[in-house]
Amino acid sequence: MVLRKVMVAAVLAAAVPLMALAAPSTHDAPAPQMSGNPILPGWYADPEAAIFGDRYWIYPTTSTVYEAQVAFDAFSSPDLVQWTRHPGVLKMDAVPWAKQAMWAPSVVENAGRYYLFFSANDIKNDSEVGGIGVAVADHPEGPYRDLLGKPLVGAFHNGAQPIDQFVFKDDDGAWYMIYGGWKHANLVRLKDDFSGVLPLADGTLYKEITPSPEYVEGSLMFKRDGRYYFMWSEGGWGQPDYSVAYAIADTVTGPFKRIGTILREDPDIATSAGHHSLIHAPGSDNWYIVYHRRPLGDTARDHRVTAIDRMYFDANGHILPVKITREGVPADPMRPAAVPRHPAAQP
């Protein structure tokens, strides 16, 4: 009996260190903190993502009936997970010519001030007042006020409705704006103070760069490894087939030829995934796509929510199809060396 007790004690003594070694795999490696999707509370669409100072920013459209789209909120975060709401950063009262609706913001920093470009009034012809406007503020959270007293682009050129603008700064310091609806996309060069447009190298003011017949709206441009990426939304913004496609060119003016779709619905998670923007986390090769989508089973016209997921490139620089998720992305704290700049201007 004594011998048997000694043997049992020896076995238990040997088991304790094994259990202790196994424990850290479950207790010392907690699951990363995730953003979850949607990342913003409430109905928000057309999210514009930017990096200013030591925070990530998102400026979305307030997704409601046109008559109620009278202000923009903004959200800021140190890590893509915890977001702070900044209500009413631009209100329609600050834009005398805006009467019906404001949507699709694009926000950049320029010489220490912040400029919020937006669409307003949903004009259908050149006799109506509206189009693309620009507002200015001294801080990312506003308050923004109208810069020009009139639209920056207030007419149709090359058949493009003046909506859904995106502002892009090239490596040489030149500012460009890509915009368009009604199946046509234009590129313009902006004056350095954003008071108007300048001729492009070929002398044109409004250059059509429509990449394919599928183009609808939601233009975006960024530069990576010396090449220009043009992204846009296809399908109907109120329909499940809403999606994002892209093209690549060697110059800012193209020509751009459609490569493929990279963001679309997942019938098990959400539908109508589109009208996106991008975040390139400073000091890393982490790319994030911020977009809106519709909850499953919800067909209300303006029930759209903002989500974020990872975006990856293959060895040839092509964008891989994005997997949309419920979990979102892990925390990615801003690095101390971050500097104020728009995500599209990052190399």
Coordinates of C-alpha atoms in Angstrom, one line a residue:
M1 CA 0.0 0.0 0.0
V2 CA 2.8 2.4 0.9
L3 CA 4.5 1.8 -2.5
R4 CA 1.2 2.4 -4.3
K5 CA 0.8 5.8 -2.6
V6 CA 4.3 6.8 -3.5
M7 CA 3.7 5.9 -7.1
V8 CA 0.4 7.9 -7.2
A9 CA 2.2 10.9 -5.6
A10 CA 5.0 10.7 -8.2
V11 CA 2.4 10.7 -11.0
L12 CA 0.6 13.7 -9.6
A13 CA 3.9 15.6 -9.1
A14 CA 4.8 15.0 -12.7
A15 CA 1.3 16.1 -13.9
V16 CA 1.4 19.5 -12.2
P17 CA 4.2 21.0 -14.3
L18 CA 2.5 19.8 -17.6
M19 CA -0.7 21.5 -16.6
A20 CA 1.1 24.6 -15.6
L21 CA 2.8 24.7 -19.0
A22 CA -0.4 24.2 -20.8
A23 CA -2.3 27.0 -19.0
P24 CA -0.7 30.0 -20.7
S25 CA -2.1 29.0 -24.1
T26 CA -5.6 29.8 -22.8
H27 CA -5.0 32.4 -20.2
D28 CA -2.0 34.5 -21.4
A29 CA -3.2 35.0 -25.0
P30 CA -6.6 36.8 -24.7
A31 CA -8.5 37.4 -27.9
P32 CA -7.7 40.8 -29.5
Q33 CA -10.1 43.6 -28.9
M34 CA -12.3 43.9 -32.0
S35 CA -14.2 46.8 -33.5
G36 CA -17.3 44.8 -34.3
N37 CA -19.5 45.8 -37.2
P38 CA -21.2 48.2 -37.6
I39 CA -18.6 50.4 -35.9
L40 CA -20.8 53.5 -35.6
P41 CA -24.2 53.6 -33.8
G42 CA -27.1 54.7 -35.9
W43 CA -27.9 55.0 -39.6
Y44 CA -24.8 56.3 -41.4
A45 CA -23.6 55.9 -45.0
D46 CA -20.9 57.0 -47.5
P47 CA -18.2 57.0 -44.8
E48 CA -15.1 59.2 -45.5
A49 CA -12.0 58.0 -43.5
A50 CA -9.0 60.2 -42.8
I51 CA -6.0 60.4 -40.4
F52 CA -5.5 63.8 -38.7
G53 CA -2.8 64.0 -36.0
D54 CA -3.0 61.1 -33.6
R55 CA -6.5 59.9 -34.4
Y56 CA -8.5 58.1 -37.1
W57 CA -11.5 60.0 -38.3
I58 CA -14.8 59.0 -40.1
Y59 CA -17.1 61.5 -41.7
P60 CA -20.3 59.8 -42.8
T61 CA -23.6 60.9 -44.4
T62 CA -26.5 60.9 -42.0
S63 CA -28.6 58.3 -43.7
T64 CA -32.2 59.5 -43.7
V65 CA -34.7 61.1 -46.0
Y66 CA -33.2 64.0 -48.0
E67 CA -35.2 66.6 -46.2
A68 CA -33.5 65.5 -42.9
Q69 CA -29.9 65.4 -44.3
V70 CA -29.1 68.8 -42.9
A71 CA -25.9 68.1 -41.0
F72 CA -22.8 66.0 -40.8
D73 CA -21.5 64.2 -37.7
A74 CA -17.9 63.0 -37.3
F75 CA -16.3 60.2 -35.3
S76 CA -12.7 59.9 -34.1
S77 CA -10.7 57.1 -32.6
P78 CA -7.2 56.3 -31.3
D79 CA -7.4 52.7 -32.3
L80 CA -10.3 51.9 -34.7
V81 CA -12.2 50.3 -31.9
Q82 CA -13.3 53.1 -29.5
W83 CA -15.1 55.9 -31.4
T84 CA -16.1 59.4 -30.1
R85 CA -19.0 61.2 -31.8
H86 CA -18.6 64.8 -32.8
P87 CA -22.2 66.0 -33.7
G88 CA -23.0 68.6 -36.3
V89 CA -19.5 69.4 -37.6
L90 CA -21.1 71.0 -40.6
K91 CA -24.7 72.2 -40.6
M92 CA -26.8 73.3 -43.6
D93 CA -27.3 76.7 -41.9
A94 CA -23.6 77.3 -42.6
V95 CA -24.1 76.8 -46.4
P96 CA -26.5 79.4 -47.7
W97 CA -27.0 77.8 -51.1
A98 CA -27.7 74.3 -49.8
K99 CA -31.5 73.7 -49.6
Q100 CA -32.4 70.0 -49.9
A101 CA -29.7 67.6 -48.7
M102 CA -26.0 67.2 -48.0
W103 CA -24.1 63.9 -48.3
A104 CA -20.9 62.1 -49.3
P105 CA -18.3 64.2 -47.4
S106 CA -14.6 64.2 -48.4
V107 CA -12.2 65.8 -45.8
V108 CA -8.6 66.9 -46.2
E109 CA -6.0 69.0 -44.3
N110 CA -4.3 71.7 -46.2
A111 CA -1.8 74.2 -44.8
G112 CA -3.1 73.7 -41.3
R113 CA -6.8 74.1 -42.0
Y114 CA -9.4 71.4 -42.7
Y115 CA -11.7 71.3 -45.8
L116 CA -14.9 69.3 -46.0
F117 CA -16.1 68.8 -49.6
F118 CA -19.8 67.7 -49.9
S119 CA -22.6 67.1 -52.3
A120 CA -25.8 69.1 -52.0
N121 CA -29.3 69.6 -53.5
D122 CA -29.1 66.6 -55.9
I123 CA -29.4 68.7 -59.0
K124 CA -30.8 67.2 -62.2
N125 CA -29.8 69.9 -64.7
D126 CA -27.7 73.0 -65.0
S127 CA -30.6 75.4 -64.3
E128 CA -30.8 74.1 -60.7
V129 CA -28.5 75.4 -57.9
G130 CA -26.4 72.8 -56.2
G131 CA -23.6 70.3 -56.8
I132 CA -20.3 70.0 -55.0
G133 CA -19.4 72.4 -52.2
V134 CA -16.5 73.0 -49.9
A135 CA -16.4 74.1 -46.3
V136 CA -13.5 75.1 -44.0
A137 CA -12.6 74.8 -40.3
D138 CA -9.6 75.3 -38.0
H139 CA -10.1 71.8 -36.4
P140 CA -11.0 68.4 -37.8
E141 CA -14.2 68.4 -35.6
G142 CA -15.2 71.8 -37.0
P143 CA -17.3 73.8 -36.9
Y144 CA -17.1 74.0 -40.7
R145 CA -18.4 77.0 -42.7
D146 CA -19.0 77.5 -46.4
L147 CA -15.9 78.6 -48.2
L148 CA -17.1 80.0 -51.5
G149 CA -20.7 81.1 -51.1
K150 CA -21.6 78.9 -54.1
P151 CA -20.8 75.4 -55.4
L152 CA -17.3 74.6 -56.4
V153 CA -18.7 72.5 -59.3
G154 CA -22.4 73.4 -60.0
A155 CA -23.0 72.0 -63.5
F156 CA -22.9 68.9 -65.5
H157 CA -19.7 68.3 -67.5
N158 CA -19.2 65.2 -69.8
G159 CA -22.6 64.0 -68.5
A160 CA -21.4 63.6 -64.9
Q161 CA -23.7 64.6 -62.2
P162 CA -21.7 66.8 -59.7
I163 CA -21.8 64.5 -56.7
D164 CA -19.8 62.0 -54.7
Q165 CA -16.5 63.8 -54.8
F166 CA -13.1 62.6 -53.5
V167 CA -10.1 64.9 -53.0
F168 CA -6.6 63.5 -53.6
K169 CA -3.2 65.0 -53.1
D170 CA -0.4 63.7 -55.4
D171 CA 3.2 63.3 -54.5
D172 CA 4.1 66.5 -56.2
G173 CA 1.7 68.5 -54.1
A174 CA -1.0 68.9 -56.8
W175 CA -4.6 68.5 -55.6
Y176 CA -7.2 66.6 -57.7
M177 CA -10.9 65.9 -57.3
I178 CA -12.6 62.8 -58.7
Y179 CA -16.4 62.9 -58.8
G180 CA -19.4 61.8 -60.8
G181 CA -22.8 60.2 -61.1
W182 CA -25.1 59.1 -63.8
K183 CA -22.5 56.7 -65.2
H184 CA -19.8 59.3 -65.8
A185 CA -16.7 60.2 -63.8
N186 CA -14.6 63.3 -64.1
L187 CA -11.2 64.4 -62.8
V188 CA -10.3 68.0 -62.1
R189 CA -7.2 69.7 -60.8
L190 CA -8.0 72.0 -57.9
K191 CA -6.4 75.4 -57.1
D192 CA -4.2 75.2 -54.0
D193 CA -6.7 77.2 -52.0
F194 CA -9.7 75.1 -53.3
S195 CA -11.4 78.2 -54.8
G196 CA -11.7 76.7 -58.3
V197 CA -10.2 74.4 -60.8
L198 CA -7.1 74.6 -63.0
P199 CA -6.4 73.2 -66.5
L200 CA -4.9 69.8 -66.6
A201 CA -1.7 69.1 -68.6
D202 CA -3.8 68.7 -71.8
G203 CA -5.6 71.9 -71.3
T204 CA -8.9 70.4 -70.3
L205 CA -10.7 71.5 -67.1
Y206 CA -13.0 68.5 -66.7
K207 CA -11.5 65.3 -67.9
E208 CA -13.7 62.2 -68.2
I209 CA -12.0 59.1 -66.7
T210 CA -15.1 56.8 -66.6
P211 CA -13.4 53.4 -66.2
S212 CA -16.3 51.1 -67.5
P213 CA -20.0 51.1 -68.3
E214 CA -20.6 49.7 -64.8
Y215 CA -19.4 52.8 -63.1
V216 CA -22.1 54.5 -61.0
E217 CA -20.8 56.7 -58.2
G218 CA -18.6 56.8 -55.0
S219 CA -15.2 57.6 -56.6
L220 CA -12.0 57.2 -54.7
M221 CA -8.3 57.4 -55.7
F222 CA -5.0 56.5 -53.9
K223 CA -1.5 55.8 -54.9
R224 CA 0.6 52.8 -54.1
D225 CA 4.0 51.8 -55.4
G226 CA 3.9 54.5 -58.0
R227 CA 0.6 53.5 -59.5
Y228 CA -2.8 55.2 -59.3
Y229 CA -5.8 53.2 -58.1
F230 CA -9.3 54.3 -59.0
M231 CA -12.2 52.8 -57.1
W232 CA -15.9 53.3 -57.4
S233 CA -19.3 51.8 -56.6
E234 CA -21.6 49.9 -59.0
G235 CA -25.2 48.7 -58.9
G236 CA -28.1 50.5 -57.2
W237 CA -27.3 52.0 -53.8
G238 CA -30.6 50.7 -52.5
Q239 CA -30.2 47.3 -54.0
P240 CA -28.4 44.1 -52.8
D241 CA -26.0 44.3 -55.8
Y242 CA -24.3 47.5 -54.7
S243 CA -20.6 46.8 -54.8
V244 CA -17.1 48.3 -55.3
A245 CA -14.8 47.8 -58.2
Y246 CA -11.4 49.2 -59.2
A247 CA -8.8 50.0 -61.9
I248 CA -5.1 50.9 -62.0
A249 CA -3.2 53.3 -64.2
D250 CA 0.3 54.7 -64.5
T251 CA -0.9 58.4 -64.5
V252 CA -3.5 60.3 -62.6
T253 CA -5.5 60.9 -65.7
G254 CA -5.6 57.2 -66.7
P255 CA -6.6 55.6 -68.9
F256 CA -8.3 53.4 -66.3
K257 CA -9.7 50.0 -67.2
R258 CA -11.9 48.0 -64.9
I259 CA -10.0 45.1 -63.2
G260 CA -12.7 43.5 -61.0
T261 CA -15.0 43.7 -58.0
I262 CA -13.5 43.7 -54.5
L263 CA -16.4 44.4 -52.2
R264 CA -19.9 42.9 -52.4
E265 CA -22.7 41.6 -50.2
D266 CA -22.5 38.4 -48.2
P267 CA -26.0 36.9 -48.0
D268 CA -25.2 35.5 -44.5
I269 CA -23.9 38.9 -43.1
A270 CA -25.1 42.0 -44.9
T271 CA -26.2 43.3 -48.3
S272 CA -25.6 46.5 -50.4
A273 CA -21.9 46.8 -49.5
G274 CA -20.5 49.9 -51.2
H275 CA -19.6 53.7 -51.2
H276 CA -16.3 53.2 -49.3
S277 CA -13.1 54.9 -48.3
L278 CA -9.7 53.6 -47.1
I279 CA -7.4 53.9 -44.1
H280 CA -3.7 53.1 -44.5
A281 CA -2.4 52.9 -40.9
P282 CA 0.8 55.0 -40.6
G283 CA 4.0 53.0 -40.1
S284 CA 2.5 49.7 -41.3
D285 CA 1.1 47.9 -44.3
N286 CA -2.3 47.6 -42.7
W287 CA -5.1 48.7 -45.1
Y288 CA -8.7 49.0 -44.0
I289 CA -11.8 49.5 -46.1
V290 CA -14.6 51.6 -44.5
Y291 CA -18.0 51.2 -46.2
H292 CA -21.7 51.1 -45.7
R293 CA -24.0 48.1 -45.9
R294 CA -27.5 47.1 -45.0
P295 CA -28.5 44.7 -42.2
L296 CA -29.9 41.4 -43.3
G297 CA -33.6 41.5 -43.9
D298 CA -33.8 45.3 -43.7
T299 CA -35.0 46.9 -46.9
A300 CA -35.8 50.4 -45.6
R301 CA -34.4 52.9 -48.1
D302 CA -32.2 54.7 -45.6
H303 CA -31.2 51.9 -43.2
R304 CA -27.5 51.8 -43.9
V305 CA -24.7 51.3 -41.4
T306 CA -21.0 51.9 -41.4
A307 CA -18.5 48.9 -41.3
I308 CA -14.8 48.3 -41.4
D309 CA -12.8 45.3 -42.7
R310 CA -9.2 44.5 -43.7
M311 CA -8.1 45.0 -47.3
Y312 CA -5.1 43.1 -48.8
F313 CA -3.0 43.2 -52.0
D314 CA -1.4 40.3 -53.9
A315 CA 2.2 40.3 -55.1
N316 CA 1.2 42.1 -58.3
G317 CA -0.5 44.9 -56.4
H318 CA -4.0 43.7 -57.3
I319 CA -6.6 44.2 -54.5
L320 CA -7.9 40.9 -53.2
P321 CA -11.7 40.4 -52.6
V322 CA -12.6 41.7 -49.2
K323 CA -14.3 39.4 -46.7
I324 CA -17.0 41.3 -44.9
T325 CA -17.4 40.4 -41.3
R326 CA -19.5 40.9 -38.1
E327 CA -16.3 41.0 -36.1
G328 CA -14.7 44.0 -37.8
V329 CA -10.9 44.5 -37.2
P330 CA -8.6 44.3 -34.2
A331 CA -7.4 47.4 -32.4
D332 CA -4.7 49.2 -34.4
P333 CA -3.5 52.1 -32.1
M334 CA -2.1 55.2 -33.8
R335 CA 1.7 55.2 -33.8
P336 CA 3.6 58.1 -32.2
A337 CA 5.2 59.0 -35.5
A338 CA 1.8 59.6 -37.3
V339 CA 1.5 62.9 -39.1
P340 CA -1.6 64.7 -40.3
R341 CA -2.4 63.5 -43.8
H342 CA -5.2 62.1 -45.9
P343 CA -5.1 58.3 -46.4
A344 CA -5.1 58.6 -50.2
A345 CA -1.8 60.6 -50.0
Q346 CA 0.1 57.8 -48.3
P347 CA 2.6 55.8 -50.3

